[in-house]
Short mmCIF file of C-alpha atoms in Angstrom, two decimals:
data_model
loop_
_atom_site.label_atom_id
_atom_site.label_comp_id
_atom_site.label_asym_id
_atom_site.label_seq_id
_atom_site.Cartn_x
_atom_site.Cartn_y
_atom_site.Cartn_z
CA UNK E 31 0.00 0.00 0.00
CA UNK E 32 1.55 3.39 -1.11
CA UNK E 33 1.98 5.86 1.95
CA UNK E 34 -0.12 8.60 1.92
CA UNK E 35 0.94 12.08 0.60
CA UNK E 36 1.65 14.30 3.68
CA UNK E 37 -0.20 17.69 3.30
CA UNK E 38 0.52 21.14 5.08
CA UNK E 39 -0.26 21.04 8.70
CA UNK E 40 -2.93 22.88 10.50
CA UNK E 41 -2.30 25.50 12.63
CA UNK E 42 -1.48 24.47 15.92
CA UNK E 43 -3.27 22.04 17.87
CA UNK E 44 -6.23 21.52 14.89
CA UNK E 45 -3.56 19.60 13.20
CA UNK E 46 -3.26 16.54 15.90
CA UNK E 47 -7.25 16.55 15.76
CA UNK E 48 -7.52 16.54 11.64
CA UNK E 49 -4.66 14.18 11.25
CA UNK E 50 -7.08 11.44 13.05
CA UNK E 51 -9.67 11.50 9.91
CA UNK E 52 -6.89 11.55 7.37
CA UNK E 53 -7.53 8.07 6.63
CA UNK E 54 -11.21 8.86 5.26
CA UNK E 55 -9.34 10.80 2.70
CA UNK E 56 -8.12 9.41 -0.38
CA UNK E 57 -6.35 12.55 -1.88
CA UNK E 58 -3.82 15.09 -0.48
CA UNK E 59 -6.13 17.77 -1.70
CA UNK E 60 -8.97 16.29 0.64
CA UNK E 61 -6.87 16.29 3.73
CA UNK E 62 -6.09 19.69 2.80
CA UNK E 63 -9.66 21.07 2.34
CA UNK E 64 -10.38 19.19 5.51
CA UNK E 65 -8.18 21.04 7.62
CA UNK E 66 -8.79 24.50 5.77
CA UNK E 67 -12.31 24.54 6.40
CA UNK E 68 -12.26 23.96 10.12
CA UNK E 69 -9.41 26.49 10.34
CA UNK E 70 -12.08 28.45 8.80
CA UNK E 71 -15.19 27.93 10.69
CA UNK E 72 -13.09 28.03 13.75
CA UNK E 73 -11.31 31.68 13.24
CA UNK E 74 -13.04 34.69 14.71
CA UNK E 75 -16.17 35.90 12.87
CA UNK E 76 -16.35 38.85 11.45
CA UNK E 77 -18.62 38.72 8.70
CA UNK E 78 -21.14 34.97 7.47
CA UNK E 79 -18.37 32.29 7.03
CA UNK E 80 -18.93 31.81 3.30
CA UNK E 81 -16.02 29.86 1.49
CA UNK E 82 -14.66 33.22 0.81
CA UNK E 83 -14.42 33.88 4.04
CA UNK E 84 -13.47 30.68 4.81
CA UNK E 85 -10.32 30.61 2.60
CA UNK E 86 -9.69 34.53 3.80
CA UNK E 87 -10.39 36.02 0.32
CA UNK E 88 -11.90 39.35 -0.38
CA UNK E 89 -16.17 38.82 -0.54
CA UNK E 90 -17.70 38.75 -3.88
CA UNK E 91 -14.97 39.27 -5.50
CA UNK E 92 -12.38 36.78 -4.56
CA UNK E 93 -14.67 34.12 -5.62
CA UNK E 94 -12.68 32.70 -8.41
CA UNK E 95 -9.35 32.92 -5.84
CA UNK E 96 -7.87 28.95 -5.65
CA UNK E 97 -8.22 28.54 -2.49
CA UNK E 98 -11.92 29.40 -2.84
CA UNK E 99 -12.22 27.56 -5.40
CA UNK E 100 -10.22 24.38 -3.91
CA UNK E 101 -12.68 24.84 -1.11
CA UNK E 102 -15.62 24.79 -3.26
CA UNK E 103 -14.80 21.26 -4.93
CA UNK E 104 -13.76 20.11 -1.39
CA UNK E 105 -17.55 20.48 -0.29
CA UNK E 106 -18.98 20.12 -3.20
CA UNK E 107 -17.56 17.38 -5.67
CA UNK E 108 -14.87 15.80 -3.56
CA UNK E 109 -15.13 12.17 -3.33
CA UNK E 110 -15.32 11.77 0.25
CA UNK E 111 -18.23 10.94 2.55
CA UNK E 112 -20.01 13.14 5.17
CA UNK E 113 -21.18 9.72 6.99
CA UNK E 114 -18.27 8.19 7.64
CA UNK E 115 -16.40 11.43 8.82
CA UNK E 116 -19.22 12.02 11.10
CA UNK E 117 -19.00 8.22 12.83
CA UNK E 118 -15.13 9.05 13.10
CA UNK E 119 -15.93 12.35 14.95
CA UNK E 120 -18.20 10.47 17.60
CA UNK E 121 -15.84 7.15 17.88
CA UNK E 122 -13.29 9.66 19.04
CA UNK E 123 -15.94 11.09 21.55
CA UNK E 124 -16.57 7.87 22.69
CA UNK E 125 -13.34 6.29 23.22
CA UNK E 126 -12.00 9.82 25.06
CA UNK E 127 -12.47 9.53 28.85
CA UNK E 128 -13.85 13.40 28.98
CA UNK E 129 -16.44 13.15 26.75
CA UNK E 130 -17.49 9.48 27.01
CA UNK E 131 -21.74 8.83 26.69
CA UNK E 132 -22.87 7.29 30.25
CA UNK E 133 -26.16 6.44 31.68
CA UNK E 134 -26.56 9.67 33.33
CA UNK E 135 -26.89 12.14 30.22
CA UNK E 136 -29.83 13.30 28.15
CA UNK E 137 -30.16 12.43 24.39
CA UNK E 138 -32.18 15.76 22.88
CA UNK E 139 -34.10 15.65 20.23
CA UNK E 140 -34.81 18.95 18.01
CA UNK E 141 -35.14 21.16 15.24
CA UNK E 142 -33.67 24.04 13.84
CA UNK E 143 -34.56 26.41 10.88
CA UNK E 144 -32.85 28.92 9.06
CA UNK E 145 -33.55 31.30 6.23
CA UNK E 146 -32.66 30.44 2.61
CA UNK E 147 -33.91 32.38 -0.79
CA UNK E 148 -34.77 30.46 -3.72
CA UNK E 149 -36.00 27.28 -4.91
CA UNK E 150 -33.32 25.22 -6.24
CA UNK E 151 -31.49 24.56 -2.91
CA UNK E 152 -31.47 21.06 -1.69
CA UNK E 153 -34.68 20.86 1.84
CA UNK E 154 -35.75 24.77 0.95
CA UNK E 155 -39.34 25.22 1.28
CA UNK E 156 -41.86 27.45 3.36
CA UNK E 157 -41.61 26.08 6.94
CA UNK E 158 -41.93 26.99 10.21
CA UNK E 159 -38.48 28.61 11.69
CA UNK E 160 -38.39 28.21 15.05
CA UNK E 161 -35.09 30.45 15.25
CA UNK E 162 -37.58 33.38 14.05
CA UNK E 163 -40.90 32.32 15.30
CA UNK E 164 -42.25 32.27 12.36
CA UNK E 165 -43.16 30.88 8.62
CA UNK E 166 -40.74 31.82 5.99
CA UNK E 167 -38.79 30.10 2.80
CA UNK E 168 -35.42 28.00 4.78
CA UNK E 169 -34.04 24.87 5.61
CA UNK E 170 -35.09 22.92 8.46
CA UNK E 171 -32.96 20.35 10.29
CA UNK E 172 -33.43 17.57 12.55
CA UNK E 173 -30.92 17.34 15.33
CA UNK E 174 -29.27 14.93 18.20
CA UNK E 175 -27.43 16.61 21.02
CA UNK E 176 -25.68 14.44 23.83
CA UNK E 177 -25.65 16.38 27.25
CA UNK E 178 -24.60 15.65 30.34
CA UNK E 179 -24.84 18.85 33.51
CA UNK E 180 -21.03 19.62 32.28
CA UNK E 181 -21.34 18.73 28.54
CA UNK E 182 -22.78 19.09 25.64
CA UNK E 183 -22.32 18.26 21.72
CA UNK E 184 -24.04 17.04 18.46
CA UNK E 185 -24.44 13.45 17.67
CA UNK E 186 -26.73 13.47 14.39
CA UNK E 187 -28.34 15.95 12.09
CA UNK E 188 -30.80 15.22 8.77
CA UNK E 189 -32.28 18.33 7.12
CA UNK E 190 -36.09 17.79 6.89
CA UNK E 191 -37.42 18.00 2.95
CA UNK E 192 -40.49 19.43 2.70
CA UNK E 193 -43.61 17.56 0.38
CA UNK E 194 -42.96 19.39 -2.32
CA UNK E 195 -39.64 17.98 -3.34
CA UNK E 196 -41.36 15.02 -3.83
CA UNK E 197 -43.42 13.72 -6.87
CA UNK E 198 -46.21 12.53 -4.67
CA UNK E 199 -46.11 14.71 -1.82
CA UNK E 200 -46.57 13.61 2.03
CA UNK E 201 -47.75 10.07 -0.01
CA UNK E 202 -44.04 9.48 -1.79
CA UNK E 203 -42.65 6.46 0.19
CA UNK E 204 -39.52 8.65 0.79
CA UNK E 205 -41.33 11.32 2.46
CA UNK E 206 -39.99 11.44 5.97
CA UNK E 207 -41.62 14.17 8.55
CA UNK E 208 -39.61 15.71 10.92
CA UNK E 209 -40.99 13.04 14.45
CA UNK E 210 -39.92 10.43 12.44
CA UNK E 211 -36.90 11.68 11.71
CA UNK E 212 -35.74 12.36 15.25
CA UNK E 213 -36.82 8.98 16.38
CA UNK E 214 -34.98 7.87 13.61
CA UNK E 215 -32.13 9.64 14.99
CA UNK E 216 -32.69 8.24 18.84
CA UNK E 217 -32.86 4.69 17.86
CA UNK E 218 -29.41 5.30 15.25
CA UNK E 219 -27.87 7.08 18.45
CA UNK E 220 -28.34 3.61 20.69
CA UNK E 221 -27.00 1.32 18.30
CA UNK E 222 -23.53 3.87 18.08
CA UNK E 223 -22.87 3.35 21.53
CA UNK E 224 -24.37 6.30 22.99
CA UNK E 225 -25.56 5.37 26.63
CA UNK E 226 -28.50 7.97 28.35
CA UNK E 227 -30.56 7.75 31.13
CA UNK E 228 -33.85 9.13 29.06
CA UNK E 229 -34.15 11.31 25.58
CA UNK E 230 -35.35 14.91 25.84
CA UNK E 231 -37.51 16.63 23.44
CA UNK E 232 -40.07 20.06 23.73
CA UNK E 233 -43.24 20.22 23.35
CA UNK E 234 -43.49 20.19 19.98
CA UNK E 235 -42.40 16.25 20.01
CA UNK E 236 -44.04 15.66 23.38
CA UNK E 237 -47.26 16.77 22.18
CA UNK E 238 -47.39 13.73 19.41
CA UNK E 239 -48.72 10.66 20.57
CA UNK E 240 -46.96 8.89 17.57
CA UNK E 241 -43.70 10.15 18.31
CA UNK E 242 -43.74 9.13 22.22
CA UNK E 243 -45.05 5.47 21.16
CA UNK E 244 -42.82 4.97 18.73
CA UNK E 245 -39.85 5.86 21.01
CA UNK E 246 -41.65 3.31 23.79
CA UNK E 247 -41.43 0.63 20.88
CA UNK E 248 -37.98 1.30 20.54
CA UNK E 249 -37.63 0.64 24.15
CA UNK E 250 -35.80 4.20 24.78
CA UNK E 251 -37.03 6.12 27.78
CA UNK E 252 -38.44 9.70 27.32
CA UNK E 253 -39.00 12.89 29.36
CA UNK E 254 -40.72 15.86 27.58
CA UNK E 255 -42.43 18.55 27.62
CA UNK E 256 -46.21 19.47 26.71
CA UNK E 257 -48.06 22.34 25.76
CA UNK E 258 -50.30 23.99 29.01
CA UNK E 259 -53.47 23.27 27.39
CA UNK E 260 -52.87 20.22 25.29
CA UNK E 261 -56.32 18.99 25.25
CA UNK E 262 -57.01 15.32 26.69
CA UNK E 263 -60.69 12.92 26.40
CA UNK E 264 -61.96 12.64 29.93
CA UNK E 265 -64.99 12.90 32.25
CA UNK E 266 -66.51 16.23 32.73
CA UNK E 267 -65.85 16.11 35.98
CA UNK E 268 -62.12 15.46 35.50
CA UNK E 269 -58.82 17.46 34.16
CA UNK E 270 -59.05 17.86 30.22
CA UNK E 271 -55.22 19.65 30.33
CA UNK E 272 -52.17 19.65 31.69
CA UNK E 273 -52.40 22.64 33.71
CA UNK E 274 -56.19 21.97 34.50
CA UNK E 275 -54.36 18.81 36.29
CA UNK E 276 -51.90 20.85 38.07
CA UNK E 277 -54.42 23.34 39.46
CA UNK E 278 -56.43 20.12 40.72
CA UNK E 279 -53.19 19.65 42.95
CA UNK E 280 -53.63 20.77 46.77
CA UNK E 281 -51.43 23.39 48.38
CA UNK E 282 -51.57 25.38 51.11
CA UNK E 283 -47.70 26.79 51.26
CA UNK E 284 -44.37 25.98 51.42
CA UNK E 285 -45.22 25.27 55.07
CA UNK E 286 -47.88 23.11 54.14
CA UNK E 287 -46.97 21.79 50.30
CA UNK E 288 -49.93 19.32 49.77
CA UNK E 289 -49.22 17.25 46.71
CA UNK E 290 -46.09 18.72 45.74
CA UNK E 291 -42.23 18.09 46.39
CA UNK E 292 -39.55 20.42 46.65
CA UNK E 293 -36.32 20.40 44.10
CA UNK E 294 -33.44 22.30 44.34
CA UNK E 295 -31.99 23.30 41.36
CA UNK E 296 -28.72 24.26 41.60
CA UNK E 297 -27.39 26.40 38.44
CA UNK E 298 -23.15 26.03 36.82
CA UNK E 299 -22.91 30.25 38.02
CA UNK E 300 -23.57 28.16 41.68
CA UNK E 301 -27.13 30.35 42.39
CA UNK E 302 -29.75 27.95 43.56
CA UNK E 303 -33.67 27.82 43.20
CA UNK E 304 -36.29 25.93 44.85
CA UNK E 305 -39.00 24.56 42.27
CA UNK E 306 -41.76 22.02 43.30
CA UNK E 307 -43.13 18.96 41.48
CA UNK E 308 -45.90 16.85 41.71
CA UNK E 309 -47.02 13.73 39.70
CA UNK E 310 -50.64 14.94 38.26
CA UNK E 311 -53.62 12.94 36.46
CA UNK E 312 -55.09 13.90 33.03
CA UNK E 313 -56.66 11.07 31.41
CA UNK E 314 -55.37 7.80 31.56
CA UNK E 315 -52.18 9.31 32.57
CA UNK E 316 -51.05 8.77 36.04
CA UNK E 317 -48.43 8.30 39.00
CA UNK E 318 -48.74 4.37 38.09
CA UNK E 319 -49.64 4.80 34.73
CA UNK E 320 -47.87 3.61 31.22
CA UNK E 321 -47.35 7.79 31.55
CA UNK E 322 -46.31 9.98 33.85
CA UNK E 323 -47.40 13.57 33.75
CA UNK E 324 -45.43 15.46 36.07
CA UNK E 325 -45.65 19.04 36.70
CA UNK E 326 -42.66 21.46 37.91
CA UNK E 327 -42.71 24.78 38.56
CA UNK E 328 -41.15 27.52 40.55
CA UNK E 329 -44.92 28.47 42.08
CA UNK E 330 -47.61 25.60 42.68
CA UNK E 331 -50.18 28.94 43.31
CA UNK E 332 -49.73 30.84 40.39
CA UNK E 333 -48.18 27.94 37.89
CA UNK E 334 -46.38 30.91 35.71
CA UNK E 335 -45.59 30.15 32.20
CA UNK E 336 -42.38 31.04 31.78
CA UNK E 337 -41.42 28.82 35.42
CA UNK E 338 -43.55 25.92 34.82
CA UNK E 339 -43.18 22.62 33.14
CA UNK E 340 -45.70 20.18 32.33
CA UNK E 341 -43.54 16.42 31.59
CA UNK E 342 -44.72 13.07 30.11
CA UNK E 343 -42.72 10.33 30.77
CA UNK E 344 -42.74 6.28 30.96
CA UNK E 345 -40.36 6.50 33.65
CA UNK E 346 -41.99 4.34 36.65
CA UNK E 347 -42.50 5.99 39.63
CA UNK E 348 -40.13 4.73 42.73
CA UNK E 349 -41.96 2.01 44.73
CA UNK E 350 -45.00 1.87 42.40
CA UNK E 351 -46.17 -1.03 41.01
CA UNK E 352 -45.28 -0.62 37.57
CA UNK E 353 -41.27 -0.27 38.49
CA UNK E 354 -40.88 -4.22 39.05
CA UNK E 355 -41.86 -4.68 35.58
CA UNK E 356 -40.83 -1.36 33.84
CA UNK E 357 -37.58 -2.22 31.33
CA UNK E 358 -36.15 1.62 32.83
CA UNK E 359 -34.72 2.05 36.14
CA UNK E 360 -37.48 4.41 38.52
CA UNK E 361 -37.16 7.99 38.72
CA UNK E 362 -38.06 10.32 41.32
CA UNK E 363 -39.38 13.68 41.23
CA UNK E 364 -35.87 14.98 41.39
CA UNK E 365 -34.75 13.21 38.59
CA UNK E 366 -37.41 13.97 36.24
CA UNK E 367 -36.82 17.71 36.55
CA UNK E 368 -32.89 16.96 36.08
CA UNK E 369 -33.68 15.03 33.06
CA UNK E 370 -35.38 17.87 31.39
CA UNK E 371 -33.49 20.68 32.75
CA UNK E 372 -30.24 19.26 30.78
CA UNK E 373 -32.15 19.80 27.50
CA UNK E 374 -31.44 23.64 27.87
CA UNK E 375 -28.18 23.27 26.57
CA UNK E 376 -28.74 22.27 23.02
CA UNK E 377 -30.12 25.87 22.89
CA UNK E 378 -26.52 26.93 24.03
CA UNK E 379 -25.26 24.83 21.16
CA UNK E 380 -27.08 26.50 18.56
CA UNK E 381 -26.22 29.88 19.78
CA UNK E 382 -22.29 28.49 18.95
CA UNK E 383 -22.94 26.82 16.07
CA UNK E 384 -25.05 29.33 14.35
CA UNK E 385 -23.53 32.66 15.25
CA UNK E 386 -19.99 31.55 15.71
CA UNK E 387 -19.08 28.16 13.49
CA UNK E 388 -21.30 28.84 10.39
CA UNK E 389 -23.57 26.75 10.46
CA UNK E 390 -26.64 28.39 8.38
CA UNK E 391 -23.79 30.74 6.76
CA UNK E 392 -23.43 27.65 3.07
CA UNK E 393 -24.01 29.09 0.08
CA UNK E 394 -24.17 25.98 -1.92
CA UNK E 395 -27.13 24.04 -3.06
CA UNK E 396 -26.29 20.27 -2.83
CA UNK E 397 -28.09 18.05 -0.46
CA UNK E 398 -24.39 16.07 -0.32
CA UNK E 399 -22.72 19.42 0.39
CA UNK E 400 -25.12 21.17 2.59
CA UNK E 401 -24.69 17.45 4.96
CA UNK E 402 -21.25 17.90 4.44
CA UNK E 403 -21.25 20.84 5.42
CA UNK E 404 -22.82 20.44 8.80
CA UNK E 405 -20.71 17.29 9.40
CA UNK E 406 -17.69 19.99 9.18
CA UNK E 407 -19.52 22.25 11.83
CA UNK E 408 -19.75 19.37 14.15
CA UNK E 409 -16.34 18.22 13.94
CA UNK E 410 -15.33 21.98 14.62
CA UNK E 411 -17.50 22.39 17.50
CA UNK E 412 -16.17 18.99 18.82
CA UNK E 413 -12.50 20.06 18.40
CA UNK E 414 -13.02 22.61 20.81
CA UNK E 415 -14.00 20.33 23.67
CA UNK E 416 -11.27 18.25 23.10
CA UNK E 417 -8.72 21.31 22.96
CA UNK E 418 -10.75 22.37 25.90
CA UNK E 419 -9.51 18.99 28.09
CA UNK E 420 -6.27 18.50 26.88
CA UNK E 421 -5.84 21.75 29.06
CA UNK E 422 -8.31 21.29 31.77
CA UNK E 423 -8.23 17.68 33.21
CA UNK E 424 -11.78 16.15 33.74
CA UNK E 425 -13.43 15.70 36.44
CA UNK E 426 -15.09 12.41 36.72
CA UNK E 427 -17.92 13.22 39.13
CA UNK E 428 -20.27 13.06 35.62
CA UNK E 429 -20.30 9.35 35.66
CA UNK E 430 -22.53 9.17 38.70
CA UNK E 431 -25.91 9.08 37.13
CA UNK E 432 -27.64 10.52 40.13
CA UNK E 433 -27.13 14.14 41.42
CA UNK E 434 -25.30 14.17 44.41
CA UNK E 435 -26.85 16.99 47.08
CA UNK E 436 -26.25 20.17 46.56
CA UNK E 437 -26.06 19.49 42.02
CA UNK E 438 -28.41 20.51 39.81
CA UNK E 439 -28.23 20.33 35.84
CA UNK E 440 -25.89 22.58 35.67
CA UNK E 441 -23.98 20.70 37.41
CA UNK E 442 -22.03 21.88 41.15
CA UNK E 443 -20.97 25.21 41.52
CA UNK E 444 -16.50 24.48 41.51
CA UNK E 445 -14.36 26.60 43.66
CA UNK E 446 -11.61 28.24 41.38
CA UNK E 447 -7.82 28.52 43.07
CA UNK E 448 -4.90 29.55 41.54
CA UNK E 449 -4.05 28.98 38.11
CA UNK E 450 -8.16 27.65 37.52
CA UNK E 451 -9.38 31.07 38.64
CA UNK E 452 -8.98 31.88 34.90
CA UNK E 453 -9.76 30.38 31.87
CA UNK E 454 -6.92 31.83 29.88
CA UNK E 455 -5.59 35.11 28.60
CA UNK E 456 -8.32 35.92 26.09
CA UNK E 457 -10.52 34.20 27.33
CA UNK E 458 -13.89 36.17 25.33
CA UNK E 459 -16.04 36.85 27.78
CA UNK E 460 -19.09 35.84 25.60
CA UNK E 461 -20.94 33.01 23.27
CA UNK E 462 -18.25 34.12 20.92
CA UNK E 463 -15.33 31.08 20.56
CA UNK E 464 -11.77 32.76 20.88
CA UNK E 465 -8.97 32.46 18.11
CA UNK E 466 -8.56 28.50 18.51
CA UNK E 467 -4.63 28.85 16.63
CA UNK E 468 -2.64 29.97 19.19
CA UNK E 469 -4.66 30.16 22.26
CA UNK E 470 -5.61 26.52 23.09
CA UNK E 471 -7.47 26.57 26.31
CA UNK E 472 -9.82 29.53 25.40
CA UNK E 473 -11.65 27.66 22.53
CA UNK E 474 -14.78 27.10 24.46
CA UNK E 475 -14.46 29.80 27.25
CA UNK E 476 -17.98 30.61 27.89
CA UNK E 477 -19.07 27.45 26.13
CA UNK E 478 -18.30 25.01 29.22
CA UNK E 479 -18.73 27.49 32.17
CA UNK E 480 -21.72 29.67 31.12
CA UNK E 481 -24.57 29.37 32.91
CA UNK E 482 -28.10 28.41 30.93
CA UNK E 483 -28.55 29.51 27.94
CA UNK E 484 -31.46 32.29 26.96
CA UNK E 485 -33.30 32.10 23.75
CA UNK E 486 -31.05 32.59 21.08
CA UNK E 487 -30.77 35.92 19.40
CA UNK E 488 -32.83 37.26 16.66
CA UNK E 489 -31.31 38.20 13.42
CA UNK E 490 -30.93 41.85 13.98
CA UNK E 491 -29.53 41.10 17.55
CA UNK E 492 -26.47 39.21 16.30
CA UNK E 493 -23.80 41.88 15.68
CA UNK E 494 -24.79 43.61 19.31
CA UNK E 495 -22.34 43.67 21.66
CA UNK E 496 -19.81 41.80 20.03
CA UNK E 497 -15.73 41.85 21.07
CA UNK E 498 -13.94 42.66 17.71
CA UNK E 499 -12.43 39.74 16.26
CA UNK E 500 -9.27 39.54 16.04
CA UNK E 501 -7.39 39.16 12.79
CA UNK E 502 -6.88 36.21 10.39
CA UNK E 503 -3.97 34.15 10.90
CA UNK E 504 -1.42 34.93 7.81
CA UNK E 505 -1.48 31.20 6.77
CA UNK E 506 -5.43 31.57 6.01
CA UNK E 507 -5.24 34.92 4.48
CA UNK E 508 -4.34 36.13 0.89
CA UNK E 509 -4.84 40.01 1.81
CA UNK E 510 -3.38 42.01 4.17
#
C-alpha cells in the first residue's frame, strides 16, 4: 500500500485533531480542504463564514481565488463521505475519557430552521423557523445533542425535505416528517454506543402521541415537555389539560406543600432555586400509569408560564407497582426535573454553532454538500471540547448518574484557586469562541462554564455587543 501524501499542517493544535480523519481521505487535496475549512469555521467571525471567508479572500470578488475555489470542490464534488467522517468524529468522543456517553446524560431531540432564498437549494421550502418564530422560505434540520450537567455536543443531524420535493407529496414512500426523523435519529444514536438515562424533546415532540409510542417501541425512555393546554378525552368532571391537572393539585404553602415536592436546582454560576413537582392525572395518565405527567414549577399557586413545566414520561414511579416490571430504572421527582433541565443546553449549542461556526452561513445548493457541510460544523464544535480537556483535566464526578446533594443540571458550583481562577488570557467573555490557533485553552471559554442559555438571538440582535475579532492568521489569508 503506497503511503499517503503528507499535506501542510494545520495551525497548531487543529492539526493533531484533523490528522485522526486523514484516513477517510483518499487525496492530499482532501486532507487539505479538511483542515482549511475547520481552520475556517473556527477563526473569529467577522462577517457569514462563506467559502470566501473561509479561505480569507476578499467577498464577492475573490470568488474565483484557488483557495476558494479548492474549497468549493472540497464540499462540493470531492469524493469523500459526510457519513463516515461524522461516525469518526463520535468514535473519538466515545473512546476519550472526557467526553465518554454514560447512563446519566440526556439524548435531545430537536429542530432548527434557518432562512434560505430560492427554490433550487437542496430541503428549501416554506416552513416553520423556530429560530424566528415564524413561517418563511429555509431549511429545516433535525438534530441529536448528547448532554450531560457539564457537557454538551451534536451526535446526528438530517435536514427535513419538505412535500414538495417530492413527486407525490406527504404520499411518496420517501417522504420522511420531521418526528420520524428524530426517532430515527434516537434509535441510530443507541446502536452507536451512545448510553443515556432518558431522551429529551419540547413540546413540539411531546405533544405527538406517535412520536412518544414509537420511542416506547424502541424501548428508549423519554421525558418531555407538553403544551399547558394540550387537550385530553376525559370525564366532565375530571382534568381535560395539563395545567387543569396541576391546578387540581392541593397546596396550602411551602409550610404546608400538599401534593407537591420540593427540588433544588442548583445552576453552573452556583445560584440555587427551589421549584416544586408533583405527579398529576389527566386522562389515563397517572403516577402508576404507562405515563407519567409530572408538573414542575417555581410556584404551585400561580403555575407561571415562563417557570412551569408540564412532563410526560414512561419513567416508573419509585416504589410503584409498575417499576418491578418497567424495562427503565425508577425515577423520582428529582430526577425527572434533572432530566429535562439538561435539554437547555442544546439551545446553548445552537447559539455556537449558528452565530460563531457557520452553520446556516453555506451558500451551496447540494443536499451532499449542505450534509457535508454540517458534518464539518460538528467536527469543529467537537475540536473545541477536546482542545478544551487537553488543558483542563476532567473531572469524573459526571459518571454518577444521580445528582449528588447540593447538584443541579448545571452541574455543582466548583471553587476556582490559583491557576483555575482563569480560563486563559483571552478568554472572550461571551458566546463568541476565541482564536482556537494559538490560544488553546480559550476555545470554548464561555461554552463550558456559562450558565443556561437564553433564547437565542434574533437576526438583527447578532452583531450587538460583540468583542472585535481579532485578525486572520497569515497562513489563512491572501490580503493584508
Amino acid at each position: 500500500m503506497t503511503k499517503p501524501v503528507a499535506c501542510p499542517p494545520a495551525p497548531g493544535p487543529l492539526e493533531e485533531y484533523a490528522a485522526r480523519f486523514d484516513d477517510l481521505f483518499t487525496r492530499v487535496a482532501q486532507r487539505r480542504g479538511f483542515r482549511e475549512y475547520l481552520a475556517g469555521l473556527l477563526a473569529p467571525r467577522d462577517r457569514n463564514k462563506t467559502l470566501t471567508a473561509l479561505a480569507g479572500a476578499e467577498p464577492v470578488t475573490g470568488a474565483q481565488h484557488p483557495a476558494v475555489q479548492r474549497l468549493q470542490f472540497f464540499l462540493s464534488e470531492s469524493r469523500w463521505d459526510a457519513g463516515q467522517v461524522n461516525a469518526r468524529r463520535l468514535e473519538l468522543l466515545r473512546a476519550d475519557p472526557a467526553t465518554a456517553p454514560h447512563g446519566g446524560g440526556v439524548l435531545v431531540i430537536d429542530d432548527s430552521g434557518d432562512r434560505k432564498d430560492g427554490a433550487k437549494t437542496a430541503h428549501v421550502g416554506r416552513q416553520y423557523l423556530g429560530r424566528y418564530g415564524k413561517t418563511d422560505n429555509g431549511v429545516v434540520t433535525v438534530t441529536t445533542v448528547w448532554a450531560d450537567e457539564r457537557l454538551y455536543y451534536p451526535v446526528d443531524a438530517v435536514p427535513y425535505t419538505p412535500a414538495r420535493h417530492f413527486a407525490k407529496g406527504k404520499n411518496d414512500p420517501a417522504f420522511r416528517t420531521k418526528l420520524a426523523i428524530g426517532a430515527g435519529l434516537a434509535v441510530r444514536a443507541r446502536e452507536a454506543g451512545f448510553a443515556f438515562r432518558a431522551v429529551a424533546a419540547d413540546s413540539a415532540y411531546g405533544d405527538q402521541d406517535g412520536f412518544r409510542a414509537e420511542l416506547a417501541e424502541a424501548g428508549l425512555p423519554f421525558v418531555m415537555a407538553l403544551r399547558p393546554r394540550r387537550g385530553t378525552w376525559a370525564r366532565a368532571a375530571d382534568a381535560h389539560t395539563p395545567v387543569d391537572a396541576a391546578r387540581a393539585l392541593s397546596w396550602g404553602g411551602p409550610d404546608d406543600p400538599g401534593d407537591w415536592t420540593a427540588v433544588r436546582r442548583t445552576f453552573r454560576d452556583g445560584h440555587t432555586e427551589t421549584w416544586w413537582a408533583a405527579d398529576a392525572k389527566l386522562g389515563g395518565w397517572g403516577p402508576d400509569g404507562v405515563r407519567r405527567l409530572v408538573v414542575a414549577t417555581a410556584d404551585p399557586a400561580a403555575l407561571p408560564d415562563k417557570a412551569t413545566w408540564y412532563l410526560v414520561t414512561n419513567l416508573p414511579r419509585p416504589g410503584g407497582p409498575r417499576q418491578a416490571d418497567s424495562p427503565h430504572p425508577a425515577a423520582d421527582l428529582a430526577e425527572i426535573v434533572r432530566l429535562y433541565g439538561i435539554r437547555n443546553w442544546i439551545e446553548q449549542g445552537y447559539k455556537q454553532v449558528k452565530d460563531e461556526l457557520g452553520w446556516a452561513d453555506f451558500q451551496v445548493r447540494s443536499d451532499i454538500a449542505i450534509r457535508r457541510h454540517q458534518a464539518l460544523v460538528n467536527c469543529a464544535f467537537s475540536f473545541c471540547w477536546a482542545a478544551w480537556f487537553a488543558d483542563h483535566a476532567p473531572q469524573h464526578d459526571h459518571l454518577v448518574p444521580q445528582p449528588e446533594p447540593g447538584r443541579g443540571e448545571r452541574g455543582a458550583a466548583r471553587r476556582r484557586t490559583g491557576s483555575a481562577a482563569v480560563l486563559a488570557p483571552g478568554d472572550p467573555g461571551g458566546t463568541r469562541l476565541a482564536f482556537p490557533l494559538d490560544r488553546t485553552a480559550a476555545l470554548v471559554g464561555r461554552l463550558v462554564q456559562g450558565a443556561p442559555a437564553a433564547a437565542a438571538a434574533s437576526p438583527d440582535q447578532l452583531g450587538r455587543g460583540r468583542l472585535r475579532p481579532a485578525p486572520l492568521h497569515p497562513d489563512l489569508t491572501n490580503y493584508r
